[in-house]
Amino acid sequence: MNFLYPGFLFALLSVAIPVIIHLFNFRRFKKVYFSNVRLLKEVEQQNSSKEKLKNLLILLSRILAIIFLVLAFAQPYIPLSEQKNKFVNNAISIYVDNSYSMEAINKDGNLLDEAKRRAKELIKGFGINDRFQLLTNNFEGKHQRLVNVDEFLKALEDVKISPANRNLQQILNRQGNVLTGSANKYSFIISDFQKNIATGKKLETKSDIQYAFLKLNATTLPNVAVDSVWVLSPNHQPGANEKLVVQLKNYSDEEAKNIPLKLSINNQQKGLGSITIPAGKTRKDTLNFSGLKAGWQKGIITIKDFPVTFDDTLSFSFKVDKNLSVLSINGANAGNYFKALFAADNYYNLAENSESNINYSGFANFGLIVLNGLKNPSSGLAQQLKNYLNAGGAVVIFPDLDADIQAYNAFLNGLSLPSIQSLTKTETKVDQIDLQNPIFKTVFEEIPKNLDLPTVNRYFSFVENNSSNKENILALPGKKLFFAKYGVGNGTAYLSATGLNTVDGNLARHPVFVPLMYRLALNAGNETALYYHLGNDNALASKKINLGKNQTLKLTAKNFEAIPEIRQADGKTLIYVADQIKNAGFYNLYLADSLLAIYAFNNSRAESDMHYLSIAELDNLAGKSNLKIFDTDKDAVKLTAGANKIGQTLWKLCLILSLIFIAAEILLIRFFNNPKKTI
C-alpha cells in the first residue's frame, strides 16, 4: 500500500511522546542523583580531612611539649662558638676553694661539700681519656700536674679546709702553668668569691683557655676579729710594766656590743677587757701587764664571737732579755759619759771599743751602737754600720767637732746621712723639743712651762736636701738640726750636731741627756715580728746565727718538725719555711738543744670579711669573652665530653616552650572545628 493509516500514526505518537518524556526525565534524575551523591562524598571527605588535621596538630603539640620538657631537664646550652675543636683530648683544671669562708652553710649544706659535688658533676661531661688538674689554696706540688679521672676523684675527697688563701689572678696563673700543649683547655673556678679574692685589677687570661667561674652562694655572717696587736716598746725588761695595744675589727653591718677580751701570757691570765665596736669599724684597747721573767713569752689574745670563730684568737711571741747590750766606740778625746750612764743600771751591759781597735764581727750582738767623738771614721766602718742598720740596728753619732769635715762627710754619705756644711762657733740654745716623740712621750708626767734646754757653744751645720725620713727630736733656732732621727735601711740612725765635751756645750751634763739615752736604748735593738700569718711564704727574721760544720736548724711544734732553709743577709739570718707550716700556734727554733727563738703563726685575717662579690662585680673583673660566670643557684653548666664550649643555658626557654605547646593542645581540643549544637 502507498499510504499510511492516520489513526495508527496518532496512536504511535501518543505512545511515543510520553516514553520520550519519561526517558528524558530519567536521564535528568539520574544526573541529579549522581551529582548529589558525589557532593555528599566530597563533604564527608572534607570533614574527614579536617578531623585528621586536628588530630595531627594535637599529636604534634603533645610531642613537642614532651620534647621540650625533657630538654628542660637535660639543661641544654648554646655553644660560645660554632668553631669545632681542633684537638681530640681535653685538659681541664678545676680550682676548689678550701679557705675558711667555705665552712659556711647554705641551703645545700656545707659550701666545701657543695664545691666537691660541683667538681664531680663537671668531670662527668668529659671523656675517660681527658686529663684533669685539681687545684686548692694550698698550691701543693702534687697538684701541679694533670691526672686521670680516678686520681682526680681520690684527690678531691682529701680536700679539707685550709688557712691558706689566694687571689683570682694567682689561681688563674697557676692553672695556666699546667694548661699547656696541644689539647682543648678548660679552667673552672668553684668558690664563694669572697671579696678578698679580687685584686681590684682586670683579670689576665689566655686566649686558648676557656674559663668559667661557678659562684656558690652563702649567707653573709656577722663577724668580729682580733685584727692585730703590737707593744709600745721593742725591748722588754724583766718585771717591767708593759703595754700591749689590741685592735679589733667589726666586719658586720651591726654594732658589736661588749665583746669580751682576754690576754694570757705563758698560760697565765694577764688582762681582761670589754669593747664595743660600731658596724664596719675598728677599735683599739690597751692592756697593761707586768711581772714577766727573762726568756721567751707566749701570748694569746682571745675574744668570744659567734658563729665565725677562726679569727677569735691571735698568738704572739717576744723575748724578755736579761740585759741589753750597748757598744760604745770611743775616739781618743771622748769622755767616760756612757760608762757612767749605763753603769747605774744592771739591765744595760756596756762594751767599749777604741776607734783604732773595732770588733766588727760582734756588731750584731748589740742593740745600740754609739759613736762617741770619732776623729777619723773610716769607709770600712761606714759599710759595717750600714749592714748593721739594714738588719734593724740603731746607731747614735756624736761627732768630734775638730775632725776633718771632708773626711767626716765621706763617712756620713756612706750611711745616707746629711753632709756637714760648716762648723758654727756661735753660742746658742736649743729652743725646740718634741715631747710627743716616743723618746720623750712617757718621760714627763706633765710638760713644764719653762723647760730648760741644753746650750751649745759650737756645732756642725748640715746640708739637708731631703728631710722626708727625718724626725727632729731637739732643734736649734730656725729648726736647724741639733739631734735628729733618720731611717736607714731597716734601722735607725740618730745624728747629733755637737759633741759631748764641755767645750762643745752642756748636753752631756744636762738633765735631758739621761732619759734621752735610756729611751734611745730601750727603743733600739733588732725588733722582731710578734707573729706571722699562715698561707704566705714567710721569711722568719732572727739575729745572725752562726752554724758550725754539719749543723742545721730545726723548727718544731706538737706533731711537727722541719728543717728550714736559711740565708745570711745584712747581718741577720732569714729562715724560710715556705708552705711547711699548716696550723696556727707556736713553733720553736732550735740549734741542737739550744732554743733560739719562738715564732707565733696565726690564721690570715683576709678571710674575716664575710662579704662576697656579686655577679656584676665578677663580670667587671672578667671583661673577657672567653670567661663566663655562672650562679649555681640559677644557672647550670653542662659539657658533653668536652665537645662544645661553655655557653648560655637554655633550660628556662625549653620549659616555657613546653608549657606553650601544652596550652596549644588544650585549645585545639576545645575550639578547633567543633560544630555548634542545634536544637
XYZ file of C-alpha atoms in Angstrom:
679
model
C 0.000 0.000 0.000
C 1.060 3.534 -0.847
C -0.213 5.292 2.296
C -0.306 5.026 5.947
C -3.247 4.784 8.203
C -3.698 8.196 10.049
C -5.006 6.603 13.300
C -2.005 4.429 13.633
C 0.253 7.452 13.434
C -1.730 9.255 16.090
C -1.661 6.192 18.300
C 2.010 5.815 17.726
C 2.669 9.427 18.634
C 0.518 9.207 21.746
C 2.598 6.332 22.974
C 5.980 7.603 21.832
C 5.771 11.099 23.288
C 5.273 10.020 26.943
C 8.032 7.450 26.562
C 10.393 10.082 25.179
C 9.435 12.463 28.024
C 9.971 9.747 30.662
C 13.294 8.813 29.188
C 14.360 12.452 29.259
C 13.299 12.903 32.915
C 15.044 9.663 33.947
C 18.319 10.790 32.496
C 17.935 14.122 34.223
C 17.087 12.430 37.503
C 19.978 10.118 37.129
C 22.305 13.037 36.513
C 20.991 14.949 39.531
C 21.129 11.868 41.714
C 24.689 11.028 40.958
C 25.627 14.675 41.297
C 24.188 14.728 44.832
C 25.999 11.532 45.712
C 29.285 12.989 44.617
C 28.618 16.181 46.589
C 27.858 14.183 49.721
C 31.049 12.216 49.370
C 33.046 15.419 48.954
C 31.518 16.887 52.142
C 32.305 13.711 54.027
C 35.874 13.715 52.712
C 36.309 17.385 53.686
C 35.077 16.763 57.249
C 37.357 13.738 57.495
C 40.390 15.801 56.387
C 39.695 18.482 58.969
C 39.408 15.870 61.717
C 42.667 14.308 60.619
C 44.350 17.745 60.612
C 43.032 18.457 64.075
C 44.324 15.126 65.417
C 47.695 15.684 63.776
C 48.024 19.150 65.305
C 47.072 17.830 68.755
C 49.595 14.992 68.411
C 52.317 17.376 67.250
C 51.641 19.761 70.163
C 51.787 16.874 72.611
C 55.047 15.534 71.158
C 56.694 18.987 71.179
C 55.538 19.602 74.769
C 57.139 16.332 75.880
C 60.327 17.004 73.887
C 60.855 20.469 75.380
C 60.027 19.196 78.888
C 62.719 16.523 78.530
C 65.162 19.118 77.173
C 64.464 21.395 80.132
C 65.584 18.639 82.488
C 68.557 17.897 80.223
C 69.662 21.572 80.607
C 70.902 22.381 77.080
C 73.074 25.380 76.246
C 74.251 27.418 73.273
C 77.953 26.930 72.472
C 80.130 30.021 72.658
C 81.485 29.380 69.219
C 80.489 27.231 66.292
C 84.159 26.510 65.699
C 84.870 22.832 66.096
C 87.541 21.612 68.483
C 90.934 21.333 66.897
C 92.133 18.591 69.243
C 90.810 15.244 70.335
C 91.855 15.411 74.003
C 90.844 17.887 76.701
C 92.877 19.330 79.573
C 90.767 20.573 82.467
C 91.854 22.458 85.605
C 89.316 22.714 88.438
C 90.019 25.003 91.395
C 88.109 24.135 94.573
C 88.151 26.954 97.134
C 89.036 25.467 100.535
C 89.509 28.681 102.530
C 87.878 29.257 105.915
C 84.859 31.012 104.388
C 83.911 27.714 102.700
C 82.902 26.376 106.131
C 79.736 28.466 105.776
C 76.359 26.802 105.319
C 73.725 27.424 102.654
C 70.524 25.613 101.664
C 72.586 22.787 100.138
C 74.791 22.321 103.200
C 78.487 22.985 103.700
C 79.996 25.088 100.888
C 83.114 22.935 100.584
C 80.982 19.801 100.179
C 78.916 21.561 97.525
C 82.091 22.617 95.702
C 83.230 18.988 95.633
C 79.851 17.897 94.214
C 80.079 20.540 91.508
C 83.570 19.383 90.593
C 82.321 15.792 90.224
C 79.461 16.962 88.005
C 81.869 18.854 85.771
C 84.171 15.932 85.067
C 81.210 13.769 84.028
C 80.983 15.898 80.906
C 84.410 14.763 79.728
C 85.833 11.508 78.422
C 87.919 8.853 80.113
C 90.981 9.875 78.096
C 90.848 13.506 79.226
C 93.271 14.808 81.858
C 92.446 16.849 84.958
C 94.164 19.117 87.461
C 92.822 19.670 90.969
C 93.876 22.991 92.476
C 93.286 24.301 96.016
C 94.585 27.239 98.042
C 97.459 25.096 99.290
C 99.161 25.193 95.864
C 100.711 21.813 96.626
C 103.342 20.433 94.294
C 101.424 17.160 93.842
C 98.556 19.139 92.329
C 100.755 20.832 89.746
C 100.128 18.167 87.119
C 97.351 16.586 85.046
C 95.929 13.241 86.201
C 93.208 10.813 85.116
C 89.638 10.783 86.428
C 90.229 8.253 89.219
C 93.248 10.111 90.595
C 91.334 13.380 90.430
C 88.366 11.982 92.378
C 90.659 10.482 95.002
C 92.488 13.784 95.480
C 89.151 15.618 95.613
C 87.981 13.525 98.554
C 91.109 14.538 100.506
C 90.485 18.294 100.178
C 89.982 19.930 103.585
C 89.632 23.477 104.901
C 92.962 25.309 104.843
C 94.198 28.597 106.358
C 95.806 29.500 103.016
C 94.105 31.943 100.663
C 94.873 33.081 97.111
C 93.588 35.802 94.826
C 91.993 35.149 91.449
C 94.995 36.166 89.388
C 97.277 33.807 91.329
C 94.814 30.970 90.728
C 94.486 31.658 87.000
C 98.264 31.917 86.630
C 98.731 28.608 88.425
C 96.194 26.927 86.156
C 97.818 28.467 83.086
C 101.143 26.876 84.033
C 99.556 23.418 83.726
C 97.171 24.007 80.806
C 99.725 23.907 78.021
C 100.356 21.804 74.942
C 98.012 20.500 72.225
C 94.656 19.966 73.907
C 91.367 21.768 74.376
C 91.892 23.694 77.619
C 89.257 24.441 80.262
C 89.603 26.345 83.536
C 86.932 26.158 86.247
C 86.903 28.218 89.475
C 84.456 26.936 92.116
C 84.261 29.403 95.006
C 82.038 31.614 97.129
C 84.101 34.512 95.709
C 84.686 36.281 98.996
C 85.695 39.886 98.308
C 89.298 39.323 99.349
C 89.781 37.070 96.300
C 89.801 40.116 93.992
C 92.879 42.261 93.384
C 90.962 45.249 92.019
C 92.501 44.842 88.545
C 91.129 43.282 85.376
C 91.977 39.612 85.184
C 94.622 38.465 82.735
C 93.638 35.315 80.861
C 94.916 33.241 77.937
C 93.027 33.212 74.645
C 93.346 29.430 74.160
C 91.771 28.581 77.530
C 88.007 28.598 78.127
C 87.316 29.967 81.638
C 84.253 29.539 83.832
C 83.512 30.852 87.334
C 80.972 28.826 89.345
C 79.710 31.040 92.161
C 78.448 29.296 95.287
C 76.063 31.332 97.408
C 76.469 31.657 101.161
C 74.669 33.670 103.791
C 76.582 36.760 104.954
C 77.506 36.234 108.618
C 78.344 38.825 111.307
C 81.960 38.646 112.465
C 84.369 40.386 114.830
C 88.073 39.543 114.533
C 91.234 40.171 116.535
C 92.853 42.209 113.788
C 96.347 42.900 115.161
C 98.445 43.551 118.281
C 101.614 45.485 118.984
C 103.695 46.539 122.000
C 104.750 50.095 122.759
C 108.392 49.184 123.376
C 110.583 46.926 121.232
C 112.685 45.948 124.253
C 111.355 44.175 127.309
C 112.899 44.138 130.790
C 112.239 41.510 133.478
C 109.481 42.670 135.815
C 108.874 45.906 133.874
C 105.446 47.351 133.143
C 104.374 46.530 129.591
C 101.636 47.905 127.354
C 100.019 45.857 124.609
C 97.705 47.503 122.073
C 94.949 45.259 120.674
C 92.958 46.193 117.576
C 89.588 44.550 116.909
C 87.561 44.913 113.716
C 83.814 44.526 113.259
C 83.101 43.177 109.760
C 79.321 43.025 110.219
C 76.651 45.595 109.408
C 75.540 45.929 113.035
C 77.226 47.231 116.172
C 79.084 44.612 118.214
C 78.444 45.332 121.893
C 80.618 44.437 124.864
C 82.936 41.965 123.157
C 84.906 40.235 125.977
C 88.688 40.405 125.582
C 91.305 38.337 127.431
C 95.120 38.380 127.446
C 97.092 35.320 128.525
C 100.889 35.017 128.650
C 102.519 31.661 129.268
C 99.062 30.245 130.133
C 98.560 32.879 132.851
C 95.792 35.445 132.607
C 97.339 38.913 132.422
C 94.485 41.172 131.391
C 90.735 41.450 130.782
C 88.664 43.931 128.863
C 85.395 44.599 127.072
C 84.924 46.664 123.956
C 82.026 47.880 121.782
C 82.700 48.299 118.054
C 80.447 50.163 115.591
C 79.456 48.425 112.355
C 82.332 48.176 109.897
C 84.797 49.944 112.233
C 87.957 49.113 114.174
C 88.641 49.888 117.818
C 91.824 49.714 119.912
C 92.288 48.798 123.540
C 95.494 48.973 125.608
C 96.190 46.219 128.130
C 98.773 46.718 130.883
C 100.694 43.831 132.410
C 103.950 43.176 134.270
C 105.865 40.547 136.220
C 107.498 38.748 133.294
C 110.699 36.791 133.759
C 113.597 36.686 131.309
C 113.080 34.382 128.352
C 110.617 33.808 125.517
C 106.987 34.696 126.167
C 103.919 33.101 124.524
C 100.968 35.470 124.425
C 97.378 34.873 123.282
C 94.598 37.427 122.794
C 91.115 35.877 122.853
C 87.606 37.203 122.206
C 84.209 35.486 122.183
C 82.325 35.926 118.936
C 79.996 33.526 117.130
C 79.403 31.964 114.639
C 82.742 32.753 112.877
C 85.490 31.737 115.311
C 88.715 31.047 113.356
C 89.878 34.672 113.892
C 88.854 34.940 117.567
C 92.396 34.300 118.821
C 95.739 35.831 117.944
C 99.009 34.355 119.166
C 102.217 36.371 119.545
C 105.678 35.871 120.997
C 108.510 38.079 122.219
C 111.632 37.791 124.280
C 112.339 39.428 127.614
C 116.093 39.972 127.678
C 118.004 39.673 130.905
C 120.065 42.655 129.774
C 120.561 44.951 126.787
C 123.993 45.117 125.223
C 125.285 48.554 124.187
C 128.546 49.177 122.313
C 130.366 52.489 122.620
C 133.116 53.176 120.042
C 135.195 55.972 121.515
C 137.551 58.486 119.975
C 140.818 59.490 121.580
C 139.323 62.558 123.306
C 135.948 61.048 124.223
C 134.938 61.213 127.879
C 133.525 58.484 130.116
C 129.968 59.732 129.865
C 128.421 56.443 128.691
C 130.362 54.352 131.166
C 128.985 56.457 133.979
C 125.497 56.491 132.489
C 124.925 52.781 131.850
C 126.824 51.517 134.896
C 123.961 52.822 137.041
C 121.500 50.204 135.714
C 122.289 46.474 135.688
C 119.947 45.932 132.763
C 122.414 47.625 130.416
C 125.565 45.739 129.510
C 128.109 48.219 128.127
C 131.031 47.194 125.942
C 133.646 49.686 124.689
C 135.931 49.691 121.644
C 138.520 52.296 120.775
C 138.434 53.919 117.356
C 141.688 52.182 116.466
C 140.541 48.688 117.519
C 136.958 47.967 116.462
C 135.491 44.438 116.552
C 133.233 44.493 113.511
C 132.156 40.843 113.831
C 130.322 41.489 117.092
C 128.046 44.304 115.872
C 125.027 42.007 115.518
C 125.135 41.220 119.264
C 124.364 44.812 120.299
C 121.022 46.541 120.471
C 122.619 50.008 120.282
C 125.962 51.275 118.944
C 127.220 54.739 119.964
C 129.952 56.586 118.056
C 131.446 58.913 120.657
C 133.815 61.557 119.338
C 135.408 59.651 116.446
C 138.167 61.707 114.838
C 138.534 59.845 111.558
C 135.689 57.320 110.933
C 136.637 55.047 108.043
C 134.677 53.921 104.982
C 135.036 50.346 106.280
C 133.260 51.342 109.491
C 130.549 53.012 107.412
C 129.988 49.799 105.426
C 129.796 47.627 108.546
C 127.372 50.062 110.199
C 125.274 50.113 107.012
C 124.933 46.325 107.209
C 124.057 46.613 110.892
C 121.388 49.238 110.155
C 119.950 47.166 107.314
C 119.495 44.367 109.827
C 117.416 46.708 112.019
C 120.059 48.077 114.377
C 120.339 51.555 115.917
C 123.332 53.900 115.789
C 123.928 57.200 117.648
C 126.587 59.593 116.304
C 128.217 62.278 118.459
C 130.940 63.761 116.209
C 134.320 65.205 117.105
C 133.959 68.842 116.027
C 137.724 69.111 115.452
C 137.677 66.341 112.834
C 138.289 66.942 109.141
C 134.910 67.884 107.638
C 135.644 66.354 104.248
C 136.609 63.015 105.800
C 133.525 63.077 108.017
C 131.256 63.794 105.042
C 132.561 60.715 103.238
C 131.609 58.676 106.312
C 128.161 60.295 106.645
C 127.419 59.859 102.938
C 128.201 56.161 103.318
C 125.334 55.997 105.816
C 122.975 58.121 103.658
C 123.066 60.923 106.247
C 123.277 64.718 105.624
C 126.635 66.284 104.813
C 128.343 68.828 107.069
C 128.328 72.341 105.623
C 130.442 74.160 108.195
C 131.385 74.442 111.855
C 129.455 77.204 113.641
C 131.087 78.670 116.759
C 128.268 80.962 117.893
C 126.849 80.152 121.324
C 123.152 79.341 121.146
C 120.472 77.350 122.892
C 118.175 74.535 121.855
C 114.704 76.050 121.510
C 112.557 73.069 120.420
C 111.967 69.617 121.884
C 109.471 67.102 120.504
C 107.750 65.861 123.641
C 105.319 63.773 121.560
C 108.150 61.733 120.098
C 108.267 58.184 121.555
C 111.666 59.075 123.043
C 110.133 61.634 125.424
C 106.429 60.769 125.370
C 106.435 58.911 128.718
C 109.355 60.758 130.367
C 107.446 63.745 131.754
C 104.335 63.340 133.876
C 103.420 66.912 132.922
C 105.022 69.299 130.478
C 106.969 72.102 132.264
C 106.017 75.632 131.239
C 109.593 76.939 131.098
C 111.586 73.850 130.190
C 115.357 74.331 130.472
C 117.028 73.060 127.313
C 120.731 72.414 126.516
C 123.082 75.194 125.411
C 125.701 74.758 122.705
C 128.982 76.605 122.151
C 129.762 75.216 118.742
C 128.056 72.809 116.350
C 128.022 71.491 112.803
C 125.561 72.983 110.284
C 124.307 70.423 107.779
C 123.145 70.460 104.166
C 119.753 68.766 104.199
C 118.414 68.229 100.702
C 115.939 65.537 101.693
C 114.214 65.596 105.059
C 111.416 63.104 104.290
C 112.926 60.431 106.567
C 113.964 62.881 109.293
C 112.428 63.445 112.733
C 113.696 66.445 114.720
C 113.947 65.463 118.388
C 115.886 68.556 119.528
C 116.280 71.592 117.259
C 118.177 74.875 117.242
C 116.563 78.210 116.293
C 115.340 78.188 112.712
C 114.642 74.432 113.019
C 118.308 73.689 112.467
C 119.384 70.160 113.264
C 120.647 69.574 116.783
C 119.610 65.957 117.449
C 117.540 64.115 114.849
C 116.403 60.621 113.879
C 116.855 59.164 110.370
C 115.602 55.935 108.904
C 118.448 53.982 107.285
C 117.615 50.605 105.759
C 115.581 48.705 108.342
C 117.281 50.505 111.221
C 117.594 53.928 112.790
C 120.437 56.435 112.917
C 120.497 59.328 115.400
C 122.722 62.272 114.428
C 123.908 64.997 116.802
C 125.196 68.389 115.617
C 127.565 68.650 118.576
C 129.892 66.505 120.669
C 129.734 65.653 124.361
C 132.869 67.504 125.522
C 132.393 70.555 127.729
C 133.997 72.783 125.093
C 131.110 71.938 122.757
C 128.242 72.615 125.197
C 126.415 71.166 128.190
C 124.420 68.340 126.548
C 126.256 65.525 128.393
C 125.594 67.164 131.788
C 122.084 68.383 131.053
C 119.139 66.557 132.766
C 117.628 65.718 129.369
C 120.659 63.578 128.403
C 119.929 60.664 130.755
C 116.324 59.974 129.670
C 117.328 60.651 126.059
C 119.971 57.905 126.027
C 117.971 55.423 128.121
C 114.962 55.803 125.868
C 117.135 55.521 122.760
C 118.478 52.223 124.086
C 115.005 50.907 125.004
C 113.607 51.849 121.598
C 116.612 50.453 119.772
C 117.549 46.912 119.019
C 116.529 44.478 116.340
C 112.778 44.337 116.863
C 111.368 41.034 115.640
C 107.826 40.440 114.430
C 105.372 39.471 117.150
C 103.613 36.993 114.826
C 103.240 35.746 111.254
C 100.251 34.691 109.165
C 99.734 31.266 107.657
C 99.411 30.830 103.924
C 102.311 33.081 102.996
C 105.879 32.160 102.066
C 107.208 33.623 105.291
C 110.827 34.517 105.885
C 111.353 34.471 109.655
C 113.837 37.043 110.930
C 116.440 36.275 113.551
C 119.665 37.693 114.871
C 122.642 36.350 112.986
C 123.055 32.638 113.621
C 126.472 31.123 113.041
C 126.235 27.450 112.112
C 129.108 25.067 112.567
C 130.008 22.279 110.205
C 127.175 19.737 109.781
C 124.881 21.857 111.991
C 121.287 22.587 110.991
C 118.367 24.476 112.487
C 115.191 22.681 113.476
C 111.676 24.097 113.716
C 109.391 22.087 115.984
C 105.872 22.059 117.418
C 103.414 19.415 118.558
C 103.436 16.649 115.911
C 105.596 18.816 113.665
C 109.287 19.011 112.826
C 111.003 20.614 109.824
C 114.469 21.713 108.773
C 114.083 25.194 107.285
C 116.227 26.833 104.635
C 118.411 29.683 105.938
C 120.118 32.633 104.301
C 122.505 35.192 105.769
C 121.790 38.790 104.760
C 122.677 42.234 106.154
C 123.895 40.966 109.500
C 120.854 38.799 110.232
C 119.611 35.301 109.453
C 116.486 34.736 107.359
C 114.668 31.447 107.921
C 112.412 30.266 105.088
C 109.551 27.900 105.914
C 107.706 28.051 102.532
C 104.406 26.178 102.950
C 105.586 23.686 105.576
C 103.612 25.250 108.439
C 99.898 24.427 108.128
C 98.443 25.087 111.587
C 98.265 28.162 113.792
C 100.266 28.087 117.019
C 103.781 28.402 118.413
C 106.891 26.977 116.740
C 110.289 26.611 118.446
C 113.568 27.179 116.609
C 116.431 25.003 117.886
C 120.130 24.731 117.175
C 120.912 21.315 118.606
C 119.298 21.504 122.088
C 119.531 25.298 122.380
C 116.292 27.262 121.981
C 116.997 30.236 119.720
C 113.523 31.672 119.161
C 109.775 31.065 119.385
C 107.592 32.107 116.452
C 103.809 32.551 116.522
C 101.632 31.790 113.485
C 98.014 32.867 113.049
C 95.252 32.348 110.531
C 95.136 35.075 107.920
C 92.591 37.835 108.578
C 91.910 38.088 104.836
C 89.046 35.608 105.335
C 87.436 37.574 108.160
C 85.300 39.782 105.913
C 82.283 37.582 105.150
C 81.062 39.648 102.199
C 81.042 38.329 98.656
C 81.472 39.590 95.103
C 78.266 39.920 93.111
C 77.809 38.575 89.577
C 78.064 42.150 88.275
C 81.358 42.689 90.119
C 82.726 39.432 88.745
C 81.646 40.435 85.231
C 83.517 43.691 85.665
C 86.645 41.828 86.774
C 86.387 39.350 83.919
C 85.927 41.673 80.955
C 86.822 38.802 78.603
C 84.736 36.926 76.034
C 86.378 33.622 76.957
C 85.386 33.902 80.628
C 81.826 33.075 81.687
C 80.273 33.414 85.128
C 77.583 31.106 86.468
C 75.424 31.419 89.563
C 74.972 27.855 90.763
C 71.527 28.682 92.201
C 70.231 29.887 88.828
C 72.407 28.543 86.051
C 73.631 25.131 85.021
C 76.892 24.213 83.339
C 76.866 21.043 81.278
C 79.555 19.691 78.988
C 79.280 16.695 76.708
C 82.677 15.048 76.530
C 84.185 18.469 76.047
C 82.693 18.638 72.550
C 81.284 22.101 72.960
C 82.480 25.181 74.731
C 80.574 26.573 77.653
C 77.770 28.921 76.673
C 74.331 30.241 77.594
C 71.982 27.722 79.262
C 68.508 27.184 77.709
C 66.547 25.143 80.240
C 64.236 28.038 81.096
C 63.356 28.580 77.432
C 62.685 24.856 76.985
C 60.334 24.844 79.979
C 58.420 27.846 78.621
C 58.056 26.225 75.175
C 56.805 23.016 76.772
C 54.069 24.963 78.584
C 53.138 26.781 75.353
C 52.614 23.507 73.457
C 50.564 22.024 76.312
C 48.331 25.102 76.138
C 48.102 24.738 72.326
C 46.931 21.126 72.713
C 44.170 22.179 75.097
C 42.980 24.938 72.757
C 42.935 22.570 69.751
C 40.810 20.033 71.597
C 38.381 22.654 72.822
C 37.906 25.028 69.876
C 39.166 23.526 66.589
C 36.196 22.826 64.177
C 33.708 21.999 66.936
C 30.164 22.322 65.321
C 27.592 24.314 67.161
C 24.875 22.256 68.724
C 21.414 22.754 67.274
C 18.086 22.067 68.890
